[in-house]
Coordinates of N, CA and C in Angstrom, one line a residue:
M1 N 118.2 74.7 135.7 CA 118.5 76.1 135.6 C 118.0 76.5 134.2
Y2 N 117.3 77.7 134.2 CA 116.8 78.3 132.9 C 117.5 79.6 132.6
Y3 N 117.5 79.9 131.4 CA 118.2 81.1 130.9 C 117.3 82.0 130.0
Q4 N 117.8 83.2 129.8 CA 117.1 84.2 128.9 C 118.1 84.9 128.1
I5 N 117.6 85.4 127.0 CA 118.4 86.2 126.0 C 118.0 87.7 126.1
D6 N 119.0 88.5 126.6 CA 118.7 89.9 126.7 C 119.5 90.7 125.6
V7 N 118.8 91.6 125.0 CA 119.3 92.5 123.9 C 119.3 93.9 124.3
K8 N 120.4 94.6 124.1 CA 120.5 96.0 124.4 C 120.2 96.8 123.1
P9 N 119.5 97.9 123.2 CA 119.1 98.6 121.9 C 120.3 99.1 121.1
Q10 N 121.4 99.5 121.7 CA 122.5 100.0 120.9 C 123.2 98.9 120.1
E11 N 122.9 97.6 120.5 CA 123.6 96.5 119.9 C 122.9 96.1 118.6
V12 N 121.7 96.7 118.3 CA 121.0 96.3 117.1 C 121.3 97.3 116.0
N13 N 122.5 97.1 115.4 CA 123.0 98.0 114.4 C 123.2 97.2 113.1
T14 N 122.5 96.1 112.9 CA 122.6 95.3 111.7 C 121.4 95.6 110.8
S15 N 121.4 95.0 109.7 CA 120.3 95.2 108.7 C 119.1 94.6 109.2
K16 N 118.0 95.2 108.9 CA 116.7 94.7 109.3 C 116.4 93.3 108.7
V17 N 116.8 93.0 107.5 CA 116.6 91.7 106.9 C 117.3 90.6 107.6
A18 N 118.6 90.9 107.9 CA 119.4 89.8 108.6 C 118.8 89.6 110.0
F19 N 118.4 90.6 110.7 CA 117.9 90.5 112.0 C 116.5 89.7 112.0
V20 N 115.7 90.0 111.0 CA 114.4 89.3 110.9 C 114.6 87.9 110.6
R21 N 115.6 87.6 109.8 CA 115.9 86.2 109.5 C 116.3 85.4 110.7
A22 N 117.2 86.1 111.5 CA 117.7 85.5 112.7 C 116.5 85.2 113.7
I23 N 115.6 86.2 113.8 CA 114.5 86.0 114.7 C 113.6 84.8 114.3
R24 N 113.4 84.7 113.0 CA 112.5 83.7 112.4 C 113.2 82.3 112.5
T25 N 114.5 82.2 112.8 CA 115.1 80.9 113.0 C 114.8 80.4 114.4
L26 N 114.4 81.3 115.3 CA 114.0 80.9 116.7 C 112.8 80.0 116.6
S27 N 111.8 80.3 115.8 CA 110.6 79.5 115.7 C 110.0 79.7 114.3
P28 N 109.7 78.6 113.6 CA 109.1 78.8 112.2 C 107.7 79.4 112.3
S29 N 107.1 79.4 113.5 CA 105.7 79.9 113.5 C 105.7 81.5 113.7
I30 N 106.8 82.1 113.8 CA 106.9 83.6 113.9 C 106.6 84.2 112.5
R31 N 105.5 84.9 112.4 CA 105.2 85.6 111.2 C 106.1 86.7 110.8
L32 N 106.2 87.0 109.6 CA 107.1 88.1 109.1 C 106.7 89.4 109.8
K33 N 105.4 89.7 109.9 CA 105.0 91.0 110.5 C 105.4 91.0 111.9
D34 N 105.3 89.9 112.7 CA 105.7 89.9 114.1 C 107.2 90.0 114.2
A35 N 107.9 89.4 113.3 CA 109.4 89.5 113.4 C 109.9 91.0 113.1
I36 N 109.2 91.7 112.2 CA 109.5 93.1 112.0 C 109.2 93.9 113.2
E37 N 108.1 93.6 113.8 CA 107.7 94.4 115.0 C 108.6 94.1 116.2
I38 N 109.1 92.9 116.3 CA 110.1 92.6 117.3 C 111.4 93.4 117.0
Y39 N 111.8 93.4 115.8 CA 113.0 94.2 115.4 C 112.8 95.7 115.8
S40 N 111.7 96.3 115.4 CA 111.5 97.7 115.7 C 111.5 98.0 117.2
N41 N 110.9 97.1 118.0 CA 110.9 97.3 119.4 C 112.3 97.1 120.1
I42 N 113.0 96.1 119.6 CA 114.3 95.8 120.2 C 115.3 96.9 119.8
S43 N 115.1 97.5 118.7 CA 116.1 98.5 118.3 C 115.9 99.8 119.1
N44 N 114.8 99.9 119.8 CA 114.5 101.1 120.6 C 114.5 100.9 122.1
H45 N 114.4 99.7 122.6 CA 114.4 99.4 124.0 C 115.2 98.2 124.4
R46 N 115.7 98.2 125.6 CA 116.4 97.0 126.1 C 115.3 96.0 126.5
C47 N 115.4 94.8 126.0 CA 114.4 93.8 126.4 C 114.9 92.4 126.4
T48 N 114.1 91.5 126.9 CA 114.4 90.1 126.9 C 113.7 89.5 125.7
L49 N 114.5 88.9 124.8 CA 114.0 88.3 123.5 C 113.3 87.0 123.8
V50 N 113.9 86.2 124.6 CA 113.3 84.9 124.9 C 113.7 84.5 126.3
A51 N 112.9 83.8 127.0 CA 113.2 83.4 128.4 C 112.7 82.0 128.6
G52 N 113.3 81.3 129.7 CA 112.9 80.0 130.0 C 113.4 78.9 129.1
I53 N 114.7 79.1 128.7 CA 115.3 78.2 127.7 C 116.5 77.5 128.4
S54 N 117.0 76.5 127.8 CA 118.1 75.8 128.4 C 119.4 76.5 127.9
L55 N 120.5 76.2 128.5 CA 121.8 76.9 128.1 C 122.2 76.5 126.7
D56 N 121.9 75.3 126.3 CA 122.2 74.9 124.9 C 121.5 75.8 123.9
V57 N 120.2 76.0 124.1 CA 119.4 76.8 123.2 C 119.9 78.3 123.3
G58 N 120.2 78.7 124.5 CA 120.7 80.1 124.7 C 122.0 80.3 123.9
T59 N 123.0 79.4 124.0 CA 124.2 79.6 123.2 C 124.0 79.5 121.7
F60 N 123.0 78.6 121.3 CA 122.7 78.6 119.8 C 122.1 79.9 119.4
I61 N 121.2 80.5 120.2 CA 120.7 81.8 119.8 C 121.8 82.9 119.8
Q62 N 122.6 82.9 120.8 CA 123.8 83.8 120.9 C 124.7 83.7 119.7
T63 N 125.0 82.5 119.2 CA 125.8 82.2 118.1 C 125.1 82.7 116.8
T64 N 123.8 82.5 116.7 CA 123.0 82.9 115.5 C 123.1 84.4 115.4
F65 N 122.9 85.1 116.5 CA 122.9 86.6 116.4 C 124.3 87.1 116.3
A66 N 125.3 86.4 116.8 CA 126.7 86.8 116.6 C 127.1 86.8 115.1
K67 N 126.6 85.9 114.4 CA 126.9 85.8 112.9 C 126.4 87.0 112.2
I68 N 125.4 87.7 112.7 CA 124.9 88.9 112.0 C 125.4 90.2 112.7
G69 N 126.3 90.0 113.7 CA 126.9 91.2 114.3 C 126.1 91.7 115.5
V70 N 125.2 91.0 116.1 CA 124.4 91.4 117.2 C 124.9 90.6 118.4
E71 N 125.4 91.3 119.5 CA 125.8 90.6 120.7 C 124.6 90.6 121.7
V72 N 124.3 89.5 122.1 CA 123.2 89.3 123.1 C 123.8 88.7 124.4
E73 N 123.2 88.9 125.5 CA 123.6 88.3 126.8 C 122.7 87.1 127.1
V74 N 123.4 86.0 127.6 CA 122.6 84.9 128.1 C 122.7 85.0 129.6
N75 N 121.6 85.2 130.2 CA 121.5 85.4 131.7 C 120.6 84.4 132.3
E76 N 120.7 84.1 133.6 CA 119.8 83.2 134.3 C 118.4 83.8 134.3
S77 N 117.4 83.0 134.3 CA 116.0 83.4 134.2 C 115.2 82.7 135.3
S78 N 114.2 83.4 135.8 CA 113.3 82.8 136.8 C 112.1 82.1 136.0
I79 N 111.9 82.4 134.8 CA 110.9 81.8 134.0 C 111.3 80.3 133.7
Q80 N 110.3 79.4 133.9 CA 110.6 78.0 133.7 C 110.0 77.3 132.5
S81 N 109.3 78.1 131.7 CA 108.8 77.6 130.4 C 109.1 78.6 129.3
P82 N 109.4 78.1 128.1 CA 109.9 79.0 127.0 C 108.8 80.1 126.7
M83 N 109.3 81.4 126.7 CA 108.4 82.5 126.3 C 109.2 83.4 125.4
L84 N 108.5 83.9 124.4 CA 109.1 84.8 123.4 C 108.5 86.2 123.5
F85 N 109.4 87.2 123.3 CA 109.0 88.6 123.4 C 107.9 88.9 122.3
V86 N 106.8 89.3 122.8 CA 105.7 89.7 121.9 C 105.3 91.1 122.1
P87 N 105.8 92.1 121.2 CA 105.5 93.5 121.5 C 104.1 93.9 121.3
N88 N 103.3 93.2 120.6 CA 101.9 93.6 120.3 C 100.9 93.2 121.4
V89 N 101.4 92.6 122.5 CA 100.5 92.2 123.6 C 99.7 93.3 124.2
D90 N 100.2 94.5 124.2 CA 99.5 95.6 124.8 C 98.4 96.2 123.9
T91 N 98.4 95.8 122.6 CA 97.4 96.4 121.7 C 96.1 95.6 121.7
K92 N 96.0 94.6 122.5 CA 94.8 93.8 122.6 C 93.7 94.5 123.4
W93 N 94.1 95.5 124.2 CA 93.2 96.3 125.0 C 93.4 97.8 124.7
K94 N 92.3 98.5 124.8 CA 92.3 100.0 124.6 C 91.4 100.6 125.6
W95 N 91.6 101.9 125.8 CA 90.8 102.7 126.7 C 89.5 103.1 126.0
G96 N 88.4 102.9 126.7 CA 87.1 103.3 126.2 C 86.5 104.3 127.0
F97 N 85.2 104.6 126.8 CA 84.5 105.7 127.5 C 84.4 105.3 129.0
L98 N 84.1 104.1 129.4 CA 83.9 103.7 130.7 C 85.1 102.9 131.3
G99 N 86.2 102.9 130.6 CA 87.4 102.1 131.1 C 88.0 101.4 130.0
I100 N 88.7 100.3 130.4 CA 89.4 99.5 129.4 C 88.4 98.5 128.8
K101 N 88.5 98.5 127.5 CA 87.7 97.5 126.8 C 88.5 96.8 125.7
R102 N 88.1 95.6 125.3 CA 88.9 94.8 124.4 C 88.8 95.4 123.0
A103 N 90.0 95.5 122.3 CA 90.0 95.9 121.0 C 89.5 94.8 120.0
I104 N 88.8 95.2 119.0 CA 88.2 94.2 118.1 C 89.1 94.2 116.9

């Protein structure tokens, strides 16, 4: 069984610095710029922060965010491999004169 972490926008009422630190504890490879972008998107939209994780990892993440005052939900997930919310995935493509073309 796999799980996901869901965050509601109204629950992100903590400081940006504390939230970015909590996000960066999920993976050391998350860059500061990406963590700030995740924070700004989560504070405006309901989203799934991470999916395809075990229950142990889900409760660790839930505990980490509870320490900074953010309540997250651990729900069942249909995703079977770990995936992290990446808000800038849509910026890799843009509309051009003849249709969609890749952004450089």
